[in-house]
Coordinates of C-alpha atoms in Angstrom, one line a residue:
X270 CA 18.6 -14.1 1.2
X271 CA 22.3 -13.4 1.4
X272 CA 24.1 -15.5 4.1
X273 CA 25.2 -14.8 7.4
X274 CA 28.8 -14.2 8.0
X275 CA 28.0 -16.5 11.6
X276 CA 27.1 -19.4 9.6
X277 CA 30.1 -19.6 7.3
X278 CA 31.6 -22.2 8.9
X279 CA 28.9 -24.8 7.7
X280 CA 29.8 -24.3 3.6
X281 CA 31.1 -26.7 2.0
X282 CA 35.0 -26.5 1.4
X283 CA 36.4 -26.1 -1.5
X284 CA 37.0 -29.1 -3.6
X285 CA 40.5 -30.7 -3.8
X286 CA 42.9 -29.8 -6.8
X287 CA 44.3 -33.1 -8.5
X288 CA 47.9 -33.6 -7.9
X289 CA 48.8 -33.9 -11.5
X290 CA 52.9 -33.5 -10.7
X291 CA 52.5 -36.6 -8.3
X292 CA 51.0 -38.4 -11.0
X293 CA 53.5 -37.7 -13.6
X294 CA 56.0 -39.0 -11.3
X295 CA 54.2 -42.4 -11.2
X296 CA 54.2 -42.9 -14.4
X297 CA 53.1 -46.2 -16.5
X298 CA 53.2 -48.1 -13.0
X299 CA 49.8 -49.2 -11.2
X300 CA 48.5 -47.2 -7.8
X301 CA 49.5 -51.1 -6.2
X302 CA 53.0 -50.8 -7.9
X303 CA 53.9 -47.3 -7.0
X304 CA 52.3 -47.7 -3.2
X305 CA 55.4 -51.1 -3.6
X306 CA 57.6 -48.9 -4.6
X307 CA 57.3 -46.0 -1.4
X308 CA 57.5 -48.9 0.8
X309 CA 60.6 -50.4 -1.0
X310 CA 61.9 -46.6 -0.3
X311 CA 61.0 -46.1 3.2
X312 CA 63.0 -49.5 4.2
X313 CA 66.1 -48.1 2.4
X314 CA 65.7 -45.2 4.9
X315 CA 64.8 -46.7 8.2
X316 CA 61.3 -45.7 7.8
X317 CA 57.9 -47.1 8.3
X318 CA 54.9 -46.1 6.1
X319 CA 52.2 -48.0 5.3
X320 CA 51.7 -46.8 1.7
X321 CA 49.0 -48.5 -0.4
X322 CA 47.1 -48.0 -3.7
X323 CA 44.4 -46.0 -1.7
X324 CA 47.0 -43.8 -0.2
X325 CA 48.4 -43.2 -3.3
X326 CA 44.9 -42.6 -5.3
X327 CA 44.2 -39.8 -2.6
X328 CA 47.4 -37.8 -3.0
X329 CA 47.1 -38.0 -7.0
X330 CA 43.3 -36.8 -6.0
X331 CA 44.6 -33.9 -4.3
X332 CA 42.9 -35.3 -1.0
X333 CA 46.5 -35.0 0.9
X334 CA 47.5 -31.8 0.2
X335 CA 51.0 -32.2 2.4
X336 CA 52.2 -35.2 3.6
X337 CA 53.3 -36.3 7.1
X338 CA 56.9 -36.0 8.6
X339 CA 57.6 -39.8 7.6
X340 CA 56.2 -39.7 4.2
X341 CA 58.1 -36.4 3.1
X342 CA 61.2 -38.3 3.9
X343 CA 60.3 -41.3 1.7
X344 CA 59.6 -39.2 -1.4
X345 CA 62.4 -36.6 -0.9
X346 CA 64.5 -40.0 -0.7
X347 CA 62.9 -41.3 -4.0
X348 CA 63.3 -38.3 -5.9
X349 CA 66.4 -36.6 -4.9
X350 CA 67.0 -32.5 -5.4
X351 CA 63.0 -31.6 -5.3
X352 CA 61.1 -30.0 -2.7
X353 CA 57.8 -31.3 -1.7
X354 CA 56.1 -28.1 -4.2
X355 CA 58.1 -29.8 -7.0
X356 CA 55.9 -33.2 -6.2
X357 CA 52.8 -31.4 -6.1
X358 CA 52.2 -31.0 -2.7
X359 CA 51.6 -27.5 -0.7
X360 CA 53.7 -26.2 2.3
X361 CA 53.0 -27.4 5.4
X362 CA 51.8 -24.0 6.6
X363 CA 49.1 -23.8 4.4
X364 CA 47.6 -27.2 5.9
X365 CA 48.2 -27.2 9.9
X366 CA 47.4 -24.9 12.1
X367 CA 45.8 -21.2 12.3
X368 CA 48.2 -20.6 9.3
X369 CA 45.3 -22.6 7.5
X370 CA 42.1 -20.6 8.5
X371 CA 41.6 -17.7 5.6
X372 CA 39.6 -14.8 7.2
X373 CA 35.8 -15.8 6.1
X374 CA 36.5 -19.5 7.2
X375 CA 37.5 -17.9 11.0
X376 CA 34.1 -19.3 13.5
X377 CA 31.7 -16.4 14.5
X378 CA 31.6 -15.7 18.5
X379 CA 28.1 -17.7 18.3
X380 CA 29.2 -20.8 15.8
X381 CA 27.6 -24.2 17.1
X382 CA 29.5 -26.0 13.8
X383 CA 33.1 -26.9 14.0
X384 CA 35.8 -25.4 11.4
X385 CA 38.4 -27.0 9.7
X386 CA 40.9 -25.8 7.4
X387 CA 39.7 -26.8 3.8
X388 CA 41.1 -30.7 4.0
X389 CA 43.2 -30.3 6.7
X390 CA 41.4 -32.9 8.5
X391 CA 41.1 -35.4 5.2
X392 CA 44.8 -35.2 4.9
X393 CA 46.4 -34.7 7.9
X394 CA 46.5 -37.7 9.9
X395 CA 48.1 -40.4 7.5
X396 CA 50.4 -43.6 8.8
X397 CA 52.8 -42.2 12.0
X398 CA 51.1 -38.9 12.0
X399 CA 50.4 -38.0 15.3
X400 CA 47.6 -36.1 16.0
X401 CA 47.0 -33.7 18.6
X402 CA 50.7 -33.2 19.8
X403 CA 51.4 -37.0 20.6
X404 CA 54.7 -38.3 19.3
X405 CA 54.9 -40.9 17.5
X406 CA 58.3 -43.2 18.8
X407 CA 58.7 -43.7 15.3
X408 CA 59.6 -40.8 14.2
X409 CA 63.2 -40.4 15.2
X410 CA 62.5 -36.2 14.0
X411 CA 62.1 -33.2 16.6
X412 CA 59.6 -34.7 19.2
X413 CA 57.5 -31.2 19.1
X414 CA 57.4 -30.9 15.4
X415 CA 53.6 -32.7 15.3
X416 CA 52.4 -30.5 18.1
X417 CA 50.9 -27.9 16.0
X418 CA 46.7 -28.3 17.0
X419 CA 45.8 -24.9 17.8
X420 CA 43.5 -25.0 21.1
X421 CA 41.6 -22.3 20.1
X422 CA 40.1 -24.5 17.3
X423 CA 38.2 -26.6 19.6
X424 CA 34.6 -24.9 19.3
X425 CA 32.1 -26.1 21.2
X426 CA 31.1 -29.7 23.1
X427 CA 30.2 -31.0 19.7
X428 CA 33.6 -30.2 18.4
X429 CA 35.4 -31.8 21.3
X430 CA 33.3 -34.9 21.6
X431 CA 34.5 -35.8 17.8
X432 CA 37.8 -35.2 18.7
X433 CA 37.4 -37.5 21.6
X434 CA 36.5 -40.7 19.0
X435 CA 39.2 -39.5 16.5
X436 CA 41.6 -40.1 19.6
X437 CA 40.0 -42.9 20.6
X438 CA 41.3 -44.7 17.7
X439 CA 44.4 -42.9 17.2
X440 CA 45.5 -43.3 20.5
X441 CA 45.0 -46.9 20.6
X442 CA 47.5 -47.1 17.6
X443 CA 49.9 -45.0 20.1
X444 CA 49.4 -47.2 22.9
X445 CA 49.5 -50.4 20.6
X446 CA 53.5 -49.2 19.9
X447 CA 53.8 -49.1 23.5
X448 CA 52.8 -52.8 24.1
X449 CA 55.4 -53.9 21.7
X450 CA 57.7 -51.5 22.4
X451 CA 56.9 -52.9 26.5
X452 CA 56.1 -49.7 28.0
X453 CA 54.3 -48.5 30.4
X454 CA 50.9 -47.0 28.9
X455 CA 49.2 -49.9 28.0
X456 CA 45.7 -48.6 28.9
X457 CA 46.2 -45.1 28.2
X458 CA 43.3 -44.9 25.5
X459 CA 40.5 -46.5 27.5
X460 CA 39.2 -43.6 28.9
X461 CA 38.9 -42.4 25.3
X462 CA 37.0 -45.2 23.9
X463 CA 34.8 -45.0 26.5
X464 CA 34.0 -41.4 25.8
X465 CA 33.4 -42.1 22.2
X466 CA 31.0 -45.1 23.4
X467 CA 28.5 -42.1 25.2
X468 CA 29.1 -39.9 22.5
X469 CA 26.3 -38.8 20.6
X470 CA 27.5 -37.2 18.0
X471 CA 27.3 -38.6 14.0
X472 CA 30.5 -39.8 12.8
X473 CA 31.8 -38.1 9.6
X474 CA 35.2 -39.0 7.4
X475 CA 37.2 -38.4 10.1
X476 CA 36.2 -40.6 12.2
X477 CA 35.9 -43.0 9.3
X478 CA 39.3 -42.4 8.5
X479 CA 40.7 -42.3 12.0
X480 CA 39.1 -45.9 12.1
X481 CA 41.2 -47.1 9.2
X482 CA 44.2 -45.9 10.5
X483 CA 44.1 -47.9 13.2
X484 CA 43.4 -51.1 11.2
X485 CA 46.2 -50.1 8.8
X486 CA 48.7 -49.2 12.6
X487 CA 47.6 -52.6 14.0
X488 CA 48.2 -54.9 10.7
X489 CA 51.9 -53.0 11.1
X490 CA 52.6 -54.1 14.5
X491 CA 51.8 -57.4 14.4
X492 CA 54.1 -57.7 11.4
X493 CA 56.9 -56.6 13.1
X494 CA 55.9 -57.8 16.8
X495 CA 53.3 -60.2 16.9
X496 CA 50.2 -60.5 18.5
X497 CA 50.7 -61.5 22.7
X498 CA 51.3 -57.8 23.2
X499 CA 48.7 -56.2 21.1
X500 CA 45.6 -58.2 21.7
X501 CA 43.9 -56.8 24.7
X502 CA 44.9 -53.6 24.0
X503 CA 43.0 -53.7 20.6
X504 CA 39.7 -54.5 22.0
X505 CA 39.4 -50.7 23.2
X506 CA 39.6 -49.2 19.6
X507 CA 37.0 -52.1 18.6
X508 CA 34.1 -51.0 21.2
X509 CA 34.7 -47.5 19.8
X510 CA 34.3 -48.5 16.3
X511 CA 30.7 -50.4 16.8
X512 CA 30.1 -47.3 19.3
X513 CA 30.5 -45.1 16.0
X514 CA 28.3 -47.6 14.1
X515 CA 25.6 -47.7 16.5
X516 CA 25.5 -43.4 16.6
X517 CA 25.2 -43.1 12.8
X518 CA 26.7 -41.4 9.9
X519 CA 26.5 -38.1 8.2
X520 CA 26.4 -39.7 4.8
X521 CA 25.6 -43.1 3.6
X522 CA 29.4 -43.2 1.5
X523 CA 31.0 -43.0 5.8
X524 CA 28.4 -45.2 6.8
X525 CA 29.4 -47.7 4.5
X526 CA 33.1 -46.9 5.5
X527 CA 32.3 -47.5 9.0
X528 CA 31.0 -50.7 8.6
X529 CA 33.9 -51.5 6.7
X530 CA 36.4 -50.1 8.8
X531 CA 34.9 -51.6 12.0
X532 CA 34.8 -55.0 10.1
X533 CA 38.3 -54.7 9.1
X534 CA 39.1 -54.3 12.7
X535 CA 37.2 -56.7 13.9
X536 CA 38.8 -59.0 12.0
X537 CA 42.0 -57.8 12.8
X538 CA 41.7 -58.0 16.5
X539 CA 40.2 -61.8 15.9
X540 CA 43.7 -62.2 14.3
X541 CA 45.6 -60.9 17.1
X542 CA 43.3 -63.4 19.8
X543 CA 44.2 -66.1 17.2
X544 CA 47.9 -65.9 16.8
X545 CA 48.1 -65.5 20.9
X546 CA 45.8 -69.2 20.7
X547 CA 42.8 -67.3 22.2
X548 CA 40.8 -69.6 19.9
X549 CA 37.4 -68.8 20.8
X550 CA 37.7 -65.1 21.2
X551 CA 38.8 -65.0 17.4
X552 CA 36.0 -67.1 16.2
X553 CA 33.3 -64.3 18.4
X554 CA 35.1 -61.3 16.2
X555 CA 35.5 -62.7 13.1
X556 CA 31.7 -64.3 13.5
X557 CA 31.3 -60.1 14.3
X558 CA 32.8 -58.9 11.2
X559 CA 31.0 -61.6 9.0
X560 CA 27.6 -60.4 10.6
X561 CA 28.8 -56.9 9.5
X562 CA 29.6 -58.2 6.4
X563 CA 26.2 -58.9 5.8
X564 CA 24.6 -56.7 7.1
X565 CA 26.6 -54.0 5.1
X566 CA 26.4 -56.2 2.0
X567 CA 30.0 -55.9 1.7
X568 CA 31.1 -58.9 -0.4
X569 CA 35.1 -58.0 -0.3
X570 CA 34.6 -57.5 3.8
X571 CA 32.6 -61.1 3.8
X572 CA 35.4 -62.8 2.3
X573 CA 37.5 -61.6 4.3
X574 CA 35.9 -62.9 7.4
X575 CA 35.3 -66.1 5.8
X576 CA 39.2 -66.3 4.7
X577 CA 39.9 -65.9 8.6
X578 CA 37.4 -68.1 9.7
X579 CA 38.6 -70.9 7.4
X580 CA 42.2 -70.2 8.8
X581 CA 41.4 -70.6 12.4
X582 CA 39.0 -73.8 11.6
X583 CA 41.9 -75.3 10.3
X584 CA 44.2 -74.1 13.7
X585 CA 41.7 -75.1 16.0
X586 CA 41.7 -79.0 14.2
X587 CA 38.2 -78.8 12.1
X588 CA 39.6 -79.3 8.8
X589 CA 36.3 -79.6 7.1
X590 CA 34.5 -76.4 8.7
X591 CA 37.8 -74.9 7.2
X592 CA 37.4 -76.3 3.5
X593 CA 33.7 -75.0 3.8
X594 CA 34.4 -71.6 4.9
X595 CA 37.4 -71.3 2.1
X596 CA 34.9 -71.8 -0.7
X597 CA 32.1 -69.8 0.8
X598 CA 35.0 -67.4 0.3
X599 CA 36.0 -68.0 -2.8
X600 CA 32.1 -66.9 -3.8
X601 CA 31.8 -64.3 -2.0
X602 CA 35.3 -63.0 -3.2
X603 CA 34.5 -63.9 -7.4
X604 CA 33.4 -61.0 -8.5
X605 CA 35.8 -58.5 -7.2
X606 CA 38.4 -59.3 -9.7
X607 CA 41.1 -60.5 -7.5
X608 CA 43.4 -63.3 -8.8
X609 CA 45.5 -62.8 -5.3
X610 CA 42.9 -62.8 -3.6
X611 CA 41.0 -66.3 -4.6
X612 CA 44.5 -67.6 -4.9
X613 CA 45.1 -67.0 -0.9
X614 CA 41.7 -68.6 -0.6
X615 CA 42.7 -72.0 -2.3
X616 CA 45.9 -71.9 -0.1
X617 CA 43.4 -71.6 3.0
X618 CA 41.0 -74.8 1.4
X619 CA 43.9 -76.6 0.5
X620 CA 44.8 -76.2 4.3
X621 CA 41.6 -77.9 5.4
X622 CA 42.1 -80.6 2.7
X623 CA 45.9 -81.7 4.3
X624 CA 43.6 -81.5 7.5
X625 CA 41.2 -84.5 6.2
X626 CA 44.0 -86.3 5.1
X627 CA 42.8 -85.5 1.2
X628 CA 46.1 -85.1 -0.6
X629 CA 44.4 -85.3 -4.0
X630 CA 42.2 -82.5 -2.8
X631 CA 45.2 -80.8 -1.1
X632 CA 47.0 -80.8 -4.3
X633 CA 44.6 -79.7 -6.5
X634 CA 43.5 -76.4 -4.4
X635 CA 47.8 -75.4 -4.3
X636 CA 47.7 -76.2 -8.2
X637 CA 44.4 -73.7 -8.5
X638 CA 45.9 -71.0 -5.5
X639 CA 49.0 -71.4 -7.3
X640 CA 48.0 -70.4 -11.3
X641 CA 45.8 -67.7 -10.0
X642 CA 49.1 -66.2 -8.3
X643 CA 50.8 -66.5 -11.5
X644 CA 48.4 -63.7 -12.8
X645 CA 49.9 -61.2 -11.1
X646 CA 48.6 -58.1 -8.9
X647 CA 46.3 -56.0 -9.9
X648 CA 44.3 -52.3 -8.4
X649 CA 41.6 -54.7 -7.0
X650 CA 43.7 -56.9 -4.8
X651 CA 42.3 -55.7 -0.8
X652 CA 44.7 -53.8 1.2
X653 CA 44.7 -56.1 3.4
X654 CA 46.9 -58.6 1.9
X655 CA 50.0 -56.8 1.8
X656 CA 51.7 -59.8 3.3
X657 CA 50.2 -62.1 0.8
X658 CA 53.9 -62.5 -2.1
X659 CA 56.1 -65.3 -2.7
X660 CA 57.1 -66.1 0.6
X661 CA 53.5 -66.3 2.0
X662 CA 52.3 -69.3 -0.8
X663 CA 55.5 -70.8 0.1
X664 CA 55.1 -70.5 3.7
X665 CA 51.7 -71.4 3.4
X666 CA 52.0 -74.8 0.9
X667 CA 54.8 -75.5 3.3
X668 CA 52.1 -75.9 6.2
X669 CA 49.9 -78.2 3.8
X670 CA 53.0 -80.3 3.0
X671 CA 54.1 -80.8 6.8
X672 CA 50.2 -81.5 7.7
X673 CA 49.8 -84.2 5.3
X674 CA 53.4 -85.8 6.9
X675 CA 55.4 -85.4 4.1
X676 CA 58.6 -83.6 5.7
X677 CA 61.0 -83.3 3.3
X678 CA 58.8 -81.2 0.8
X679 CA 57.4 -79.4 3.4
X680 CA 61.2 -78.4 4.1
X681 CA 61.8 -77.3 1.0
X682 CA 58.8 -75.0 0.7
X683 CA 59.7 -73.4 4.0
X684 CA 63.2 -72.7 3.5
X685 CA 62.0 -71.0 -0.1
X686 CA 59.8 -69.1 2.2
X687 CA 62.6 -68.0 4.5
X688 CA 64.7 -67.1 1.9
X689 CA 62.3 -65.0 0.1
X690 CA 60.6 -63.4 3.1
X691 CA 61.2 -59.4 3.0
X692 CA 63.2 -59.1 6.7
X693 CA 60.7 -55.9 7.2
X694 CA 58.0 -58.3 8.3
X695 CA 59.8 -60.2 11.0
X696 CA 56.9 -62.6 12.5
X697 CA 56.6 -63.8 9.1
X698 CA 60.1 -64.7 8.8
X699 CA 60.2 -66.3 12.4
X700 CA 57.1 -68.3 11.7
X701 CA 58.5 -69.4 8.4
X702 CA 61.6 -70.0 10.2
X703 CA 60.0 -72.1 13.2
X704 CA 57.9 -74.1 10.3
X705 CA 61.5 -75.1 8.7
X706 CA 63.1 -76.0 12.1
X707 CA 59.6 -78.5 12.6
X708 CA 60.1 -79.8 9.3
X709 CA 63.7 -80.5 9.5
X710 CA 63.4 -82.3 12.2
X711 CA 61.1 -84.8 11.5
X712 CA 62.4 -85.0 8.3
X713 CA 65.7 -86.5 10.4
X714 CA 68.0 -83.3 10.1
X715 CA 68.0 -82.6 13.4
X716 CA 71.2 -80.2 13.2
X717 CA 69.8 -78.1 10.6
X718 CA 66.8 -78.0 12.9
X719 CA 68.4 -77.2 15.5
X720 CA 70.4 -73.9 13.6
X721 CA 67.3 -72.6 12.2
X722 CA 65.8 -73.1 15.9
X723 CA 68.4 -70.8 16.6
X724 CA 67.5 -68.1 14.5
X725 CA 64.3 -68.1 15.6
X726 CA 65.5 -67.6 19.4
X727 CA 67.0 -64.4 18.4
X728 CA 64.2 -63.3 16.7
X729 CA 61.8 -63.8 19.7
X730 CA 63.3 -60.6 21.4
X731 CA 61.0 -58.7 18.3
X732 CA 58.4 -60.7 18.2
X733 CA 55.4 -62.4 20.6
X734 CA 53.7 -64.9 19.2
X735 CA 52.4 -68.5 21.3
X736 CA 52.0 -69.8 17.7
X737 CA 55.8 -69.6 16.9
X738 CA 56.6 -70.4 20.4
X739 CA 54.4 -73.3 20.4
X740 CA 55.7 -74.5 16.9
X741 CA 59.5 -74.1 18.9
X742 CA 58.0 -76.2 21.8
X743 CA 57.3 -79.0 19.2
X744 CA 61.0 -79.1 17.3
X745 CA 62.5 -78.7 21.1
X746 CA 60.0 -82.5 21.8
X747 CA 61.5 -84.3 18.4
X748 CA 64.9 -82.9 19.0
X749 CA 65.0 -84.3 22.6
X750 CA 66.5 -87.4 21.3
X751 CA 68.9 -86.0 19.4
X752 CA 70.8 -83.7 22.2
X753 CA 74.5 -85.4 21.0
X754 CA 74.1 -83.9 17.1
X755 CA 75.9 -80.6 16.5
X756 CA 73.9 -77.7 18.0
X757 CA 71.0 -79.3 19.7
X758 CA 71.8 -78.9 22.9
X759 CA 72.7 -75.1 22.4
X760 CA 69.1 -75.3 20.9
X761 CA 67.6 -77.2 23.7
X762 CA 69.1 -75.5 26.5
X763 CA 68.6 -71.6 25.0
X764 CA 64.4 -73.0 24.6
X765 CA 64.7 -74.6 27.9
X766 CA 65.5 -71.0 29.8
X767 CA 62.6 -69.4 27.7
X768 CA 60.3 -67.2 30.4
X769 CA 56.7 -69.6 30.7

């Protein structure tokens, strides 16, 4: 029986065309190199994309037919004189907007099923895309230029309520600028979240995709900002993600997104409550995204939790819980086939190890984290450990070093941190920064501690973190005696007028 012109709108769209030009242009590098690469670009330009080997893999796929405003100016800055068509990509027209509909995809008078334009939605809302007409302060372009939603595309209830969690999420990425940015909207997206908690409606990619978006938006702020702005605001975004879980999936490949997605954030907003010292509000969500984690039987999601879990023991003074939960991630993280990634898990049990005093077992972990680094990156390393180069193992054997009291290696190790930390990510390179002031100073260089103290003052005007400040409140105690050496008591008195 032929079908009915009304019910159209529930086919299945057409499948995406590979983006063969795109992958021409990468080359003989790796997804992971090239998605290095567009980030390397978009800091030349000002710009702020957080590009990674799945991003990449879904524009070769033909998944992103057009890209947003701030990745077009990335590749047009990487390869000068072509036009988005010569990368592969189509016009902007074709994806956005009524321009997008072709005649038989149009909705009936009577449809009760949403239409999209064929990948519209699968493509359209990548990093600083702003959905739905809300610009995005990052993009320094025409403020109106995003706005193109056509209202006449919203359906029915159904179609709205979906819309409602996409926003839920994306809007907490909005509002998550705002808190580090200061301004005024901190709680804009609660209403939202709590809309998608009474929503009824199975969850499909884009809500899966909408939920990593705002893992990826979050893991971005706190680079640049830090976490005392961000945490409470995060929690919204959370509820709606295990309000997504708890309503279902379409297909068992979102479900298993979703639970990843809403681990991934959990774990993310335990990380924020962390760095801000909210101890035992960090060990509740990462204790949530382990119990996802196993639920899900997602081993790369498991040691994840278990990696942050193992961190915070080891903040919150139980070494050995920390050593335990460092090789319990180390299993779990075995056979993925990341060398990062069970090197960053030594570095986390060789923190617990300078936290029992064990230097030998201290030094044998950094030895282990520190040959499995030497393998290099490769397409299975998580997306999540972006941060995770040089700087980091320095930063992080630094921490070992200054736990077990030997200063002046410690000191070493941080200022190799400093000096290889990529500016882009500037809590890292404050915390990095306070962990060399800390070290210098006991070491007995308290003028050098005091100049890198310094630095760190000016950086706290971008960043909010109670672990740097704390760290600052530590060097400003050791320095005390020291106010007569050159620069202390510039140092001491800037820390002293610090807002409590």
């Amino acid at each position: 029986m032929a079908s009915s012109p009304m019910t159209s709108s529930s086919q299945s769209p057409r499948p995406p065309r590979p983006n063969l030009a795109f992958r021409r242009l990468r080359g003989q590098r790796s997804p992971g190199e090239f998605a290095a690469a567009v980030r390397r670009a978009a800091r030349e330009i000002d710009e702020q994309v957080s590009c990674d080997a799945r991003y990449i893999g879904r524009v070769e796929a033909g998944e992103i037919r057009c890209p947003n405003y701030a990745y077009e100016r990335v590749f047009l800055h990487m390869f000068p004189g072509r036009t988005l068509m010569d990368l592969g990509f189509v016009p902007r027209s074709a994806v956005r907007g009524r321009g997008a509909r072709t005649t038989e995809e149009a909705p009936g008078p009577h449809t009760t099923s949403p239409t999209y334009a064929p990948h519209e939605t699968d493509g359209a809302y990548e990093p600083y895309d702003t959905p739905y007409g809300m610009h995005d302060p990052h993009d320094r372009g025409d403020p109106h230029e995003h706005d193109l939603h056509d209202p006449h595309e919203i359906d029915d209830q159904n179609h709205e309520e979906s819309d409602v969690q996409r926003r839920a999420f994306m809007s907490g990425g909005t509002a998550t600028v705002a808190a580090a940015s200061l301004g005024p909207i901190g709680l804009a997206f609660n209403g939202a979240a709590a809309a998608a908690e009474r929503s009824t409606r199975r969850a499909g990619e884009a809500e899966a995709g909408a939920l990593e978006e705002a893992v990826r938006k979050i893991r971005l702020l706190d680079d640049r900002h830090g976490a005392d702005g961000l945490y409470r605001r995060a929690s919204a975004p959370l509820r709606a993600a295990y309000a997504l879980l708890d309503a279902g999936a379409t297909r068992q490949t979102t479900a298993e997104r979703l639970h990843t997605g809403a681990g991934e954030l959990a774990i993310s907003v335990g990380w924020l409550a962390h760095d801000s010292g909210r101890y035992e509000d960090a060990r509740s969500h990462y204790a949530e995204a382990l119990a996802t984690a196993r639920v899900a039987g997602d081993p790369a999601l498991e040691a994840h939790a278990f990696c942050n879990t193992s961190f915070l023991a080891r903040d919150a003074g139980r070494p050995r819980e920390a050593v335990r939960a460092a090789q319990a991630a180390q299993y779990a993280a075995r056979p993925l086939g990341s060398a990062r990634l069970l090197s960053l898990l030594s570095l986390r049990e060789a923190g617990g190890w300078a936290g029992l005093a064990d230097r030998t077992g201290c030094a044998q972990a950094l030895a282990r984290a520190q040959a499995l680094y030497g393998r290099g990156p490769c397409d299975a390393d998580p997306e999540w450990m972006s941060f995770y180069g040089d700087a980091e193992l320095a930063g992080l054997e630094a921490q070992c070093w200054s736990t077990l009291g030997d200063w002046p290696r410690a000191a070493h190790q941080a200022r190799r941190a400093t000096r290889l930390q990529d500016p882009h990510f500037t809590r890292n390179l404050a915390l990095y920064t306070a962990e060399l002031a800390d070290d210098l100073a006991r070491a007995g260089h308290p003028d050098e501690a005091a100049a890198a103290g310094l630095r760190v003052l000016d950086l706290l005007d971008e960043v909010q973190s109670s672990r740097v400040q704390t760290m600052l409140a530590g060097t400003a105690r050791v320095l005390l005696p020291h106010q007569r050496a050159s620069g202390v008591s510039d140092f001491l008195e800037r820390h002293g007028a610090l807002p409590r």
